[in-house]
Each structure stands twice: as C-alpha cells, then as structure tokens.
Amino acid sequence: PYATLMLDRNGRLLDARIAEDQQWRFVPVAVLPDKYEQALLLYEDKRFYRHPGIDPLAIARAMRLNLEAGRVVSGGSTLTMQLARLLRDNPPRTLLEKAREAILAVQLEWHFSKPDILVEYASRAPFGGNIVGLRAAAWRYFGREPGALSWAEAALLAVLPNSPSLIHPGRNRERLLAKRNGLLEQLRQRGAMSAADLRLALLEPLPSAPRPLPGLAPHLLNTLSKASSRRLLHTPLDADIQQRVQELARQHGRRLA
C-alpha cells in the first residue's frame, strides 16, 4: 500500500498520510532522475545496461573477495537480483535463495525494460526506519521531489539502501559519510560533475533525521482521499498562501480564546 501525497500547484508538499502498513512509501516516480541513476549504477551495478539480469564478472569478483576475506563481504548481486530479493520480502541469504534470485532476475529482464527495472528497484528499496522508496526518502530527508536532489543528496540515497541503519544518529554515521563521499569522488572521476561541484557536494552535511512532513491541508486531504483512490494528489492550492492563512487563523483563534 502507498502513503498519500498531496502537492500544491507548484509541486510542493502540502500534506501526507502514512500507508496502511505504517510505511512511508509514496507512488513511484515515472523515470529516475539522472543524478540519482548515475550514482546508483556507479555504486551498485556498473554493467546494468549490458547484462541479462546476472553478471558473471560481478559473481566471480565476489567469490574472489569472499575467499580472500574468509567470510562473505560481497554478494555479486545485480540491481535486478536485488529487486528480485525485495519482491520476495528479503528471504534468508543462502546459496539456494541466491540461485532463485538469479532465475527471477533473468525473468524480470525478459519481461521489463531496463528503465522500468530501475524504477521498480528504487520504489521498493529501504532507506532507513519505515521509509521505503526513492520518492519517500527524498521528501523525508530533503523536503523535495527526487528530480530536485543535489549531487550529494542523490549519492547519499544511492548508498543508503546498502546500509539503511547508518542514517540514524549514533549508528556510525561516519561510515555513511565516507561511502557518500567516496561515490562523489568516483562520479567526479567519471566526468559526471565538475571539480567545483565536487567541492560543494563534499561540504553538504548528512540529514540529522527524517523531516516532519507539513500538515497544511488535513481537511482537504481527508476529502480527496475519500473521493479518489489515487495516492498522488495534485491541487490548485499555493503552499505559501495556505501556510499564511493558517497562521492568521491560529492568531485569530488565540485572540478569541
């Protein structure tokens, strides 16, 4: 189930209501933003557009790293295999389950386009706590739609599903910052951003906690939710005007009280 997201006429958030299963999971974006897609593919699956769902080179590399370390340090999963795992509610990590993920990944590649697979993965990935999917993460951590993310924000959301617990204060956030900054350095080396963009991106702090979502029009949200099954609602309201009118009403209410 999806949470309900209500936007004003300029695409700004007016109000939202959590999904029935108490997860912040918004309607997926139609297409992944370019910055996020570049960061995600560089971090998770560099050969995504060249493999059929499984990547023999990544599996061989993972086996070598695991043998050298004497423990599992890499799984060699493609993004399609990770999507297969998310679709199966994260079963135990065993060799048999890995084989099942591989088979399902090939089936997914047969039935869906590469861009569709990316959108499906991004809409189901965990981003810490009860925040699920790219759109919910962009709003909860940065207060904006995914298409408006900076390089630093996009890089953070690319690495976060790999270690979603690190976003919370006290959970070794230095590791998360190092992962984000390392990915930004790689993006610069690939020519995705300029040296000046990299310097600015490295200065951006991590979000301290998920932002509270605005509750600027709860009565309208109730009305529209009852009238429509859609979970992404566009309205003709203006968030700034709505906020000012609400503040005037509160001031007048205090005077009357």
Tab-separated table of C-alpha atoms in Angstrom:
chain	number	residue	atom	x	y	z
A	1	PRO	CA	0.000	0.000	0.000
A	2	TYR	CA	1.072	3.557	-0.749
A	3	ALA	CA	1.052	6.595	1.503
A	4	THR	CA	-0.979	9.560	0.252
A	5	LEU	CA	0.998	12.542	-1.053
A	6	MET	CA	-0.784	15.846	-1.721
A	7	LEU	CA	1.036	18.577	-3.680
A	8	ASP	CA	0.270	22.219	-4.399
A	9	ARG	CA	0.107	23.752	-7.867
A	10	ASN	CA	3.907	24.190	-7.922
A	11	GLY	CA	4.659	20.607	-6.879
A	12	ARG	CA	5.412	21.471	-3.258
A	13	LEU	CA	4.212	19.210	-0.468
A	14	LEU	CA	1.010	20.276	1.283
A	15	ASP	CA	0.175	17.213	3.312
A	16	ALA	CA	0.736	13.471	3.516
A	17	ARG	CA	-0.715	10.423	5.220
A	18	ILE	CA	1.225	7.246	6.023
A	19	ALA	CA	0.313	3.960	4.298
A	20	GLU	CA	-1.913	1.383	5.962
A	21	ASP	CA	1.098	-0.744	6.935
A	22	GLN	CA	2.690	2.307	8.649
A	23	GLN	CA	5.355	2.718	5.973
A	24	TRP	CA	6.228	5.966	4.213
A	25	ARG	CA	6.005	4.558	0.689
A	26	PHE	CA	4.953	7.066	-1.991
A	27	VAL	CA	3.787	6.467	-5.562
A	28	PRO	CA	6.933	5.774	-7.653
A	29	VAL	CA	8.463	8.341	-9.962
A	30	ALA	CA	7.864	7.644	-13.669
A	31	VAL	CA	11.572	7.910	-14.562
A	32	LEU	CA	14.632	8.007	-12.330
A	33	PRO	CA	16.341	11.430	-12.128
A	34	ASP	CA	19.645	11.490	-13.994
A	35	LYS	CA	21.835	12.310	-10.960
A	36	TYR	CA	20.369	9.506	-8.888
A	37	GLU	CA	20.543	6.987	-11.739
A	38	GLN	CA	24.216	7.771	-12.428
A	39	ALA	CA	25.084	7.492	-8.730
A	40	LEU	CA	23.088	4.274	-8.269
A	41	LEU	CA	24.562	2.468	-11.269
A	42	LEU	CA	28.116	3.507	-10.402
A	43	TYR	CA	27.711	2.292	-6.819
A	44	GLU	CA	25.627	-0.839	-7.288
A	45	ASP	CA	25.782	-2.152	-10.851
A	46	LYS	CA	28.176	-0.591	-13.370
A	47	ARG	CA	27.255	-3.091	-16.128
A	48	PHE	CA	23.489	-2.871	-15.564
A	49	TYR	CA	22.690	-1.995	-19.182
A	50	ARG	CA	24.956	-4.769	-20.509
A	51	HIS	CA	23.963	-7.865	-18.511
A	52	PRO	CA	20.812	-10.055	-18.760
A	53	GLY	CA	19.970	-9.876	-15.045
A	54	ILE	CA	23.018	-11.711	-13.696
A	55	ASP	CA	26.606	-10.501	-14.065
A	56	PRO	CA	29.178	-13.340	-14.216
A	57	LEU	CA	32.038	-10.846	-13.763
A	58	ALA	CA	30.481	-9.480	-10.551
A	59	ILE	CA	29.857	-13.004	-9.232
A	60	ALA	CA	33.452	-14.052	-9.959
A	61	ARG	CA	34.765	-10.906	-8.259
A	62	ALA	CA	32.527	-11.535	-5.214
A	63	MET	CA	33.774	-15.136	-4.937
A	64	ARG	CA	37.396	-13.961	-5.071
A	65	LEU	CA	36.826	-11.261	-2.408
A	66	ASN	CA	34.961	-13.698	-0.143
A	67	LEU	CA	37.715	-16.313	-0.437
A	68	GLU	CA	40.410	-13.742	0.310
A	69	ALA	CA	38.493	-12.403	3.343
A	70	GLY	CA	37.423	-15.821	4.618
A	71	ARG	CA	33.875	-14.552	5.011
A	72	VAL	CA	31.083	-13.072	2.905
A	73	VAL	CA	31.996	-9.477	2.068
A	74	SER	CA	30.318	-9.235	-1.346
A	75	GLY	CA	27.272	-10.909	-2.863
A	76	GLY	CA	27.787	-10.066	-6.515
A	77	SER	CA	24.107	-9.225	-6.914
A	78	THR	CA	22.951	-7.047	-9.785
A	79	LEU	CA	20.232	-4.448	-9.243
A	80	THR	CA	17.801	-6.841	-10.940
A	81	MET	CA	18.734	-9.559	-8.446
A	82	GLN	CA	18.265	-7.082	-5.605
A	83	LEU	CA	14.817	-6.246	-6.986
A	84	ALA	CA	14.032	-9.982	-7.071
A	85	ARG	CA	15.036	-10.180	-3.424
A	86	LEU	CA	12.847	-7.196	-2.483
A	87	LEU	CA	9.896	-8.741	-4.326
A	88	ARG	CA	10.317	-11.873	-2.208
A	89	ASP	CA	10.380	-9.947	1.104
A	90	ASN	CA	14.106	-10.427	1.818
A	91	PRO	CA	14.372	-14.206	2.422
A	92	PRO	CA	17.394	-15.655	4.290
A	93	ARG	CA	20.713	-15.189	2.484
A	94	THR	CA	21.578	-18.705	1.339
A	95	LEU	CA	23.081	-20.138	-1.852
A	96	LEU	CA	19.681	-21.618	-2.766
A	97	GLU	CA	17.983	-18.242	-2.349
A	98	LYS	CA	20.744	-16.603	-4.398
A	99	ALA	CA	20.025	-19.102	-7.212
A	100	ARG	CA	16.312	-18.323	-7.033
A	101	GLU	CA	17.073	-14.586	-7.193
A	102	ALA	CA	19.201	-15.165	-10.278
A	103	ILE	CA	16.420	-17.094	-12.054
A	104	LEU	CA	13.826	-14.457	-11.174
A	105	ALA	CA	16.224	-11.696	-12.271
A	106	VAL	CA	16.509	-13.229	-15.749
A	107	GLN	CA	12.700	-13.488	-15.902
A	108	LEU	CA	12.357	-9.833	-14.879
A	109	GLU	CA	14.809	-8.767	-17.579
A	110	TRP	CA	12.792	-10.750	-20.131
A	111	HIS	CA	9.515	-9.038	-19.226
A	112	PHE	CA	10.545	-5.477	-18.304
A	113	SER	CA	12.722	-2.774	-19.807
A	114	LYS	CA	15.904	-1.654	-18.056
A	115	PRO	CA	14.436	1.767	-17.073
A	116	ASP	CA	11.339	0.035	-15.645
A	117	ILE	CA	13.506	-2.301	-13.559
A	118	LEU	CA	15.414	0.689	-12.154
A	119	VAL	CA	12.169	2.441	-11.195
A	120	GLU	CA	10.816	-0.746	-9.570
A	121	TYR	CA	14.011	-1.191	-7.560
A	122	ALA	CA	14.129	2.447	-6.452
A	123	SER	CA	10.464	2.396	-5.405
A	124	ARG	CA	10.995	-0.646	-3.133
A	125	ALA	CA	14.461	-0.043	-1.670
A	126	PRO	CA	14.724	0.557	2.117
A	127	PHE	CA	16.008	3.967	3.191
A	128	GLY	CA	16.040	3.608	6.968
A	129	GLY	CA	13.285	3.118	9.521
A	130	ASN	CA	9.870	2.988	7.853
A	131	ILE	CA	10.933	4.983	4.775
A	132	VAL	CA	10.584	2.925	1.592
A	133	GLY	CA	11.348	4.044	-1.935
A	134	LEU	CA	13.139	6.965	-3.543
A	135	ARG	CA	10.272	9.468	-3.544
A	136	ALA	CA	9.532	8.989	0.159
A	137	ALA	CA	13.247	9.237	1.006
A	138	ALA	CA	13.660	12.456	-0.989
A	139	TRP	CA	10.739	14.099	0.815
A	140	ARG	CA	11.536	12.773	4.306
A	141	TYR	CA	15.260	13.571	4.271
A	142	PHE	CA	15.461	16.608	1.981
A	143	GLY	CA	11.946	18.026	1.638
A	144	ARG	CA	11.788	17.867	-2.170
A	145	GLU	CA	10.950	15.697	-5.158
A	146	PRO	CA	13.707	13.311	-6.360
A	147	GLY	CA	14.220	15.347	-9.533
A	148	ALA	CA	15.404	18.323	-7.456
A	149	LEU	CA	18.100	16.452	-5.494
A	150	SER	CA	21.670	17.733	-5.445
A	151	TRP	CA	24.624	15.500	-6.288
A	152	ALA	CA	25.351	14.942	-2.593
A	153	GLU	CA	21.725	14.059	-1.856
A	154	ALA	CA	21.480	11.723	-4.846
A	155	ALA	CA	24.735	9.986	-3.862
A	156	LEU	CA	23.539	9.522	-0.283
A	157	LEU	CA	20.290	7.914	-1.435
A	158	ALA	CA	22.248	5.682	-3.812
A	159	VAL	CA	24.382	4.217	-0.989
A	160	LEU	CA	21.777	4.230	1.806
A	161	PRO	CA	19.826	1.019	0.904
A	162	ASN	CA	23.136	-0.854	1.254
A	163	SER	CA	23.291	0.177	4.951
A	164	PRO	CA	19.949	1.817	5.856
A	165	SER	CA	20.553	1.702	9.621
A	166	LEU	CA	23.545	4.069	9.343
A	167	ILE	CA	21.280	7.075	8.684
A	168	HIS	CA	20.166	7.177	12.313
A	169	PRO	CA	22.200	9.255	14.802
A	170	GLY	CA	24.619	7.182	16.855
A	171	ARG	CA	24.876	4.437	14.210
A	172	ASN	CA	28.417	5.126	12.938
A	173	ARG	CA	27.309	7.797	10.502
A	174	GLU	CA	30.960	8.473	9.658
A	175	ARG	CA	30.864	5.252	7.606
A	176	LEU	CA	27.817	6.516	5.730
A	177	LEU	CA	29.518	9.871	5.081
A	178	ALA	CA	32.633	8.064	3.822
A	179	LYS	CA	30.512	5.944	1.467
A	180	ARG	CA	28.728	9.017	0.113
A	181	ASN	CA	31.939	10.993	-0.351
A	182	GLY	CA	33.684	8.041	-1.984
A	183	LEU	CA	30.863	7.772	-4.508
A	184	LEU	CA	31.038	11.513	-5.188
A	185	GLU	CA	34.775	11.180	-5.880
A	186	GLN	CA	34.052	8.370	-8.349
A	187	LEU	CA	31.386	10.455	-10.086
A	188	ARG	CA	33.908	13.248	-10.496
A	189	GLN	CA	36.461	10.813	-11.931
A	190	ARG	CA	33.829	9.627	-14.426
A	191	GLY	CA	33.252	13.227	-15.541
A	192	ALA	CA	29.698	13.396	-14.193
A	193	MET	CA	30.417	16.602	-12.261
A	194	SER	CA	32.970	19.400	-12.213
A	195	ALA	CA	35.677	19.877	-9.581
A	196	ALA	CA	33.733	22.855	-8.172
A	197	ASP	CA	30.554	20.738	-7.939
A	198	LEU	CA	32.513	18.056	-6.081
A	199	ARG	CA	33.919	20.546	-3.545
A	200	LEU	CA	30.441	21.885	-2.818
A	201	ALA	CA	28.914	18.407	-2.625
A	202	LEU	CA	31.513	17.217	-0.095
A	203	LEU	CA	30.579	20.156	2.164
A	204	GLU	CA	26.907	19.172	2.367
A	205	PRO	CA	26.100	17.580	5.747
A	206	LEU	CA	24.119	14.390	6.187
A	207	PRO	CA	20.494	14.879	7.249
A	208	SER	CA	20.260	14.550	11.020
A	209	ALA	CA	16.844	12.851	10.973
A	210	PRO	CA	13.793	12.464	8.739
A	211	ARG	CA	11.951	15.773	8.359
A	212	PRO	CA	8.404	16.122	9.695
A	213	LEU	CA	6.059	16.392	6.743
A	214	PRO	CA	3.872	19.512	6.562
A	215	GLY	CA	0.226	19.237	7.509
A	216	LEU	CA	-1.104	22.298	5.684
A	217	ALA	CA	-4.440	20.969	4.462
A	218	PRO	CA	-5.606	17.955	6.505
A	219	HIS	CA	-9.310	18.520	5.811
A	220	LEU	CA	-8.742	18.691	2.068
A	221	LEU	CA	-6.574	15.559	2.267
A	222	ASN	CA	-9.411	13.705	4.021
A	223	THR	CA	-11.949	14.891	1.445
A	224	LEU	CA	-9.843	14.000	-1.597
A	225	SER	CA	-8.799	10.629	-0.124
A	226	LYS	CA	-12.454	9.648	0.275
A	227	ALA	CA	-13.332	10.831	-3.237
A	228	SER	CA	-10.424	9.168	-5.047
A	229	SER	CA	-8.287	6.037	-4.789
A	230	ARG	CA	-5.260	7.925	-6.144
A	231	ARG	CA	-2.324	8.288	-3.772
A	232	LEU	CA	-0.636	11.211	-5.543
A	233	LEU	CA	-2.951	14.219	-5.371
A	234	HIS	CA	-2.389	17.497	-7.235
A	235	THR	CA	-4.291	20.566	-6.043
A	236	PRO	CA	-4.621	24.197	-7.205
A	237	LEU	CA	-3.593	25.477	-3.761
A	238	ASP	CA	-0.452	27.511	-3.128
A	239	ALA	CA	1.562	26.218	-0.147
A	240	ASP	CA	2.821	29.700	0.849
A	241	ILE	CA	-0.655	31.238	0.831
A	242	GLN	CA	-2.087	28.216	2.642
A	243	GLN	CA	0.573	28.499	5.338
A	244	ARG	CA	-0.035	32.232	5.825
A	245	VAL	CA	-3.794	31.805	6.025
A	246	GLN	CA	-3.409	29.015	8.571
A	247	GLU	CA	-1.165	31.223	10.721
A	248	LEU	CA	-3.705	34.072	10.546
A	249	ALA	CA	-6.446	31.653	11.593
A	250	ARG	CA	-4.345	30.426	14.528
A	251	GLN	CA	-3.652	34.009	15.659
A	252	HIS	CA	-7.347	34.861	15.454
A	253	GLY	CA	-8.200	31.673	17.350
A	254	ARG	CA	-5.830	32.618	20.149
A	255	ARG	CA	-7.418	36.081	20.379
A	256	LEU	CA	-10.893	34.562	20.583
A	257	ALA	CA	-9.720	32.118	23.242
